Amino acid sequence: MENRIMVALDVADAREALMLRQQLIGAVGWLKVGLRLFVAEGPSLIAALQRDHRIFLDLKFHDIPNTVQQAVESAGKLGVDMVNVHAAGGMAMLQAAAVAAKQYHGMKLIAVTVLTSTKTNKNTEQNVLERAVLAKEAGLDGVVSSVHEVAAIKNSCGENFITVTPGIRWALNSADDQARVATPKDAVLAGADYLVIGRPIVQAKNPAKAASEVVAMMKSV
Ligand code: C5P
């Protein structure tokens, strides 16, 4: 279960990130580096974070196909284990990204469908599903979605199509800016492959203890 948890290192700088890395050795399998940290610290931090964890570089590339292809190549050269693009970029952009990712065998390429902070309307699930199918057809390995769409995605795209689910919250946590939240237990029950967890672990007094509580919730299924 530890290896299905990705902790979102949404912190200001390398000092904080490296402290969390140290605290989370053995507690979780993955660290997710997003816009804030990558813009602040750049690629040099990735090497330090890679020592004991797998790395998901969450920069949600969304640009013209050629630019995205080159960005994915750069991610491959960094040796990250997962990188993502935004499915809203369309088929040509997704295919270009997939061409680049295929050169780096260990690296999974994932598409963001609809951000979990987006308020739902009657079309949300349909939009998520359409983007998941597009990503699958373009040759990507999986998608980011809320827990609520995992079953439908697996149904349309197959069991092996990876689902990465942010918006994880449990009793006493606030939802913050997330609109479509679910508990760790719900995520496992729905069949989510990876649980992205930021503030509930990063802002906990004891992040390793918070992570072990998540593992216990996941195992209770
Ligand atoms: O703190 P919290 O658990 O809400 O963090 C969720 C993380 O997942 C953030 O780093 C956010 O950028 C990311 N994410 C998301 N929704 C998506 C894709 C990524 O919340 N659809």
Short mmCIF file of C-alpha atoms and ligand atoms in Angstrom, two decimals:
data_model
loop_
_atom_site.label_atom_id
_atom_site.label_comp_id
_atom_site.label_asym_id
_atom_site.label_seq_id
_atom_site.Cartn_x
_atom_site.Cartn_y
_atom_site.Cartn_z
CA MET A 1 0.00 0.00 0.00
CA GLU A 2 2.90 2.39 0.73
CA ASN A 3 3.91 2.12 -2.90
CA ARG A 4 0.49 3.37 -3.99
CA ILE A 5 0.84 6.64 -2.05
CA MET A 6 2.28 9.70 -3.79
CA VAL A 7 2.99 12.59 -1.45
CA ALA A 8 2.59 15.98 -3.15
CA LEU A 9 5.64 18.00 -2.08
CA ASP A 10 3.82 21.32 -2.42
CA VAL A 11 6.40 23.16 -0.31
CA ALA A 12 8.37 26.35 -0.93
CA ASP A 13 11.94 25.17 -1.28
CA ALA A 14 14.50 22.36 -1.33
CA ARG A 15 15.13 22.55 2.41
CA GLU A 16 11.51 21.71 3.24
CA ALA A 17 11.31 19.11 0.46
CA LEU A 18 14.44 17.31 1.63
CA MET A 19 13.21 17.28 5.21
CA LEU A 20 9.95 15.66 4.12
CA ARG A 21 11.84 13.20 1.91
CA GLN A 22 13.86 12.13 4.93
CA GLN A 23 10.76 11.75 7.12
CA LEU A 24 8.93 9.73 4.48
CA ILE A 25 11.62 7.12 3.67
CA GLY A 26 9.89 3.75 3.96
CA ALA A 27 6.53 5.43 4.71
CA VAL A 28 5.50 6.08 1.10
CA GLY A 29 6.84 4.95 -2.26
CA TRP A 30 6.44 8.15 -4.27
CA LEU A 31 7.08 11.87 -4.06
CA LYS A 32 5.26 14.23 -6.41
CA VAL A 33 7.04 17.39 -7.51
CA GLY A 34 4.65 20.03 -8.80
CA LEU A 35 4.83 23.52 -10.20
CA ARG A 36 5.68 25.41 -7.03
CA LEU A 37 8.71 23.35 -6.07
CA PHE A 38 10.00 22.73 -9.59
CA VAL A 39 9.82 26.41 -10.52
CA ALA A 40 11.66 27.29 -7.31
CA GLU A 41 14.36 24.62 -7.34
CA GLY A 42 14.59 23.09 -10.82
CA PRO A 43 16.03 19.73 -11.91
CA SER A 44 18.89 19.59 -9.38
CA LEU A 45 16.43 18.79 -6.61
CA ILE A 46 15.04 15.79 -8.50
CA ALA A 47 18.30 13.85 -8.19
CA ALA A 48 18.32 14.26 -4.40
CA LEU A 49 14.67 13.21 -4.10
CA GLN A 50 15.21 10.11 -6.26
CA ARG A 51 17.48 8.32 -3.78
CA ASP A 52 14.74 6.54 -1.82
CA HIS A 53 11.53 7.31 -3.70
CA ARG A 54 10.02 7.21 -7.15
CA ILE A 55 9.27 10.61 -8.61
CA PHE A 56 6.12 11.90 -10.30
CA LEU A 57 6.88 15.17 -12.09
CA ASP A 58 3.47 16.88 -12.09
CA LEU A 59 3.85 19.86 -14.42
CA LYS A 60 0.70 19.19 -16.51
CA PHE A 61 2.24 20.16 -19.85
CA HIS A 62 -0.28 21.86 -22.17
CA ASP A 63 1.19 23.53 -25.26
CA ILE A 64 1.66 22.90 -28.98
CA PRO A 65 2.60 19.27 -29.81
CA ASN A 66 6.27 19.96 -30.59
CA THR A 67 6.86 21.88 -27.36
CA VAL A 68 5.18 19.21 -25.25
CA GLN A 69 7.12 16.43 -26.98
CA GLN A 70 10.39 18.17 -26.13
CA ALA A 71 9.31 18.82 -22.54
CA VAL A 72 8.47 15.13 -22.07
CA GLU A 73 11.88 14.25 -23.48
CA SER A 74 13.50 16.54 -20.94
CA ALA A 75 11.53 14.82 -18.16
CA GLY A 76 12.77 11.47 -19.48
CA LYS A 77 16.37 12.67 -19.30
CA LEU A 78 15.81 13.64 -15.66
CA GLY A 79 14.95 10.01 -14.99
CA VAL A 80 11.57 10.63 -13.37
CA ASP A 81 9.20 7.67 -13.07
CA MET A 82 6.02 9.50 -14.09
CA VAL A 83 5.22 12.74 -15.90
CA ASN A 84 1.94 14.27 -17.00
CA VAL A 85 0.31 16.39 -19.68
CA HIS A 86 -3.14 17.96 -19.83
CA ALA A 87 -5.62 15.97 -21.94
CA ALA A 88 -7.27 19.27 -22.94
CA GLY A 89 -4.28 19.68 -25.30
CA GLY A 90 -5.98 17.28 -27.72
CA MET A 91 -5.04 14.22 -29.74
CA ALA A 92 -2.02 15.58 -31.66
CA MET A 93 -0.42 16.92 -28.48
CA LEU A 94 -1.05 13.67 -26.59
CA GLN A 95 0.41 11.58 -29.42
CA ALA A 96 3.52 13.77 -29.58
CA ALA A 97 3.96 13.36 -25.82
CA ALA A 98 3.56 9.58 -26.15
CA VAL A 99 6.25 9.41 -28.87
CA ALA A 100 8.69 11.12 -26.51
CA ALA A 101 7.75 9.02 -23.47
CA LYS A 102 8.24 5.72 -25.35
CA GLN A 103 11.98 6.44 -25.50
CA TYR A 104 12.16 6.23 -21.70
CA HIS A 105 10.92 2.80 -20.75
CA GLY A 106 10.66 3.27 -17.01
CA MET A 107 8.66 6.48 -17.30
CA LYS A 108 4.84 6.46 -17.26
CA LEU A 109 2.97 9.17 -19.16
CA ILE A 110 -0.32 10.27 -17.62
CA ALA A 111 -2.95 12.79 -18.71
CA VAL A 112 -4.88 15.11 -16.44
CA THR A 113 -8.56 14.82 -17.31
CA VAL A 114 -10.52 17.41 -15.28
CA LEU A 115 -8.91 19.03 -12.22
CA THR A 116 -10.34 17.74 -8.95
CA SER A 117 -10.80 21.35 -7.84
CA THR A 118 -13.33 21.86 -10.66
CA LYS A 119 -16.91 22.01 -9.44
CA THR A 120 -18.91 19.17 -10.90
CA ASN A 121 -21.79 19.60 -13.28
CA LYS A 122 -23.84 17.09 -15.21
CA ASN A 123 -21.09 16.78 -17.85
CA THR A 124 -18.10 16.22 -15.57
CA GLU A 125 -18.04 12.44 -15.63
CA GLN A 126 -18.62 12.41 -19.38
CA ASN A 127 -15.77 14.92 -19.93
CA VAL A 128 -13.42 12.88 -17.76
CA LEU A 129 -14.29 9.69 -19.62
CA GLU A 130 -13.90 11.25 -23.06
CA ARG A 131 -10.48 12.59 -22.13
CA ALA A 132 -9.44 9.24 -20.64
CA VAL A 133 -10.40 7.43 -23.84
CA LEU A 134 -8.53 10.05 -25.90
CA ALA A 135 -5.42 9.55 -23.75
CA LYS A 136 -5.66 5.79 -24.13
CA GLU A 137 -6.04 6.07 -27.92
CA ALA A 138 -3.04 8.40 -28.07
CA GLY A 139 -0.89 5.75 -26.35
CA LEU A 140 -0.64 7.14 -22.82
CA ASP A 141 -0.34 4.90 -19.77
CA GLY A 142 -3.15 6.40 -17.69
CA VAL A 143 -4.90 9.46 -16.32
CA VAL A 144 -5.30 11.66 -13.29
CA SER A 145 -8.92 11.75 -12.16
CA SER A 146 -10.98 11.94 -9.01
CA VAL A 147 -11.80 8.67 -7.22
CA HIS A 148 -15.39 9.07 -8.40
CA GLU A 149 -14.55 8.36 -12.04
CA VAL A 150 -12.10 5.47 -11.53
CA ALA A 151 -14.58 2.63 -12.06
CA ALA A 152 -15.94 4.14 -15.29
CA ILE A 153 -12.39 4.77 -16.58
CA LYS A 154 -11.29 1.21 -15.87
CA ASN A 155 -14.46 0.01 -17.54
CA SER A 156 -13.79 2.00 -20.75
CA CYS A 157 -9.99 1.87 -20.90
CA GLY A 158 -9.16 -1.46 -19.26
CA GLU A 159 -7.84 -2.56 -15.87
CA ASN A 160 -4.21 -1.85 -16.80
CA PHE A 161 -4.87 1.79 -17.65
CA ILE A 162 -3.40 3.60 -14.65
CA THR A 163 -5.56 5.87 -12.48
CA VAL A 164 -3.86 8.47 -10.27
CA THR A 165 -6.27 10.11 -7.84
CA PRO A 166 -5.79 13.39 -5.95
CA GLY A 167 -8.48 14.94 -3.76
CA ILE A 168 -7.92 12.41 -0.95
CA ARG A 169 -9.37 13.50 2.37
CA TRP A 170 -10.61 11.73 5.52
CA ALA A 171 -12.40 12.54 8.77
CA LEU A 172 -11.40 15.88 10.28
CA ASN A 173 -9.41 17.04 7.24
CA SER A 174 -10.90 19.98 5.44
CA ALA A 175 -11.46 19.70 1.71
CA ASP A 176 -9.36 22.88 1.14
CA ASP A 177 -9.84 23.88 -2.53
CA GLN A 178 -10.69 20.34 -3.67
CA ALA A 179 -14.27 19.80 -4.84
CA ARG A 180 -14.35 16.09 -5.59
CA VAL A 181 -12.85 14.40 -2.53
CA ALA A 182 -12.79 10.78 -1.34
CA THR A 183 -11.24 8.81 1.52
CA PRO A 184 -8.23 6.48 1.13
CA LYS A 185 -10.58 3.54 1.69
CA ASP A 186 -12.94 4.71 -1.07
CA ALA A 187 -9.97 5.13 -3.41
CA VAL A 188 -8.87 1.52 -2.84
CA LEU A 189 -12.44 0.24 -3.16
CA ALA A 190 -12.84 2.11 -6.45
CA GLY A 191 -9.67 0.49 -7.80
CA ALA A 192 -7.45 3.59 -7.95
CA ASP A 193 -3.83 2.63 -8.60
CA TYR A 194 -2.20 5.64 -6.92
CA LEU A 195 -3.41 8.08 -4.25
CA VAL A 196 -1.97 11.60 -4.45
CA ILE A 197 -1.97 13.18 -0.99
CA GLY A 198 -0.65 16.65 -0.26
CA ARG A 199 -1.76 18.81 2.62
CA PRO A 200 -3.16 16.03 4.87
CA ILE A 201 0.36 14.52 5.06
CA VAL A 202 2.64 17.50 4.35
CA GLN A 203 0.97 19.73 6.94
CA ALA A 204 0.59 17.00 9.57
CA LYS A 205 2.65 17.37 12.77
CA ASN A 206 4.16 13.99 12.00
CA PRO A 207 4.00 13.25 8.24
CA ALA A 208 5.27 9.66 8.59
CA LYS A 209 2.57 8.91 11.17
CA ALA A 210 -0.10 10.46 8.92
CA ALA A 211 1.15 8.29 6.05
CA SER A 212 0.99 5.16 8.19
CA GLU A 213 -2.59 6.05 9.14
CA VAL A 214 -3.42 6.26 5.44
CA VAL A 215 -1.84 2.83 4.88
CA ALA A 216 -3.98 1.43 7.72
CA MET A 217 -7.13 2.93 6.17
CA MET A 218 -6.20 1.45 2.79
CA LYS A 219 -5.57 -1.96 4.34
CA SER A 220 -8.92 -1.92 6.14
CA VAL A 221 -10.69 -2.59 2.84
O1 C5P B 1 -3.03 19.05 -0.82
P1 C5P B 1 -3.79 18.14 -1.73
O2 C5P B 1 -3.92 16.73 -1.19
O3 C5P B 1 -5.12 18.74 -2.15
O4 C5P B 1 -2.87 18.05 -3.03
C1 C5P B 1 -3.30 17.47 -4.22
C2 C5P B 1 -2.19 17.53 -5.21
O5 C5P B 1 -2.61 16.92 -6.42
C3 C5P B 1 -1.74 18.95 -5.59
O6 C5P B 1 -0.35 18.89 -5.77
C4 C5P B 1 -2.43 19.22 -6.91
O7 C5P B 1 -1.67 20.08 -7.75
C5 C5P B 1 -2.51 17.83 -7.52
N1 C5P B 1 -3.58 17.59 -8.48
C6 C5P B 1 -4.91 17.79 -8.18
N2 C5P B 1 -5.88 17.54 -9.12
C7 C5P B 1 -5.54 17.11 -10.34
C8 C5P B 1 -4.19 16.91 -10.65
C9 C5P B 1 -3.23 17.16 -9.68
O8 C5P B 1 -5.25 18.14 -7.06
N3 C5P B 1 -6.48 16.82 -11.22
#
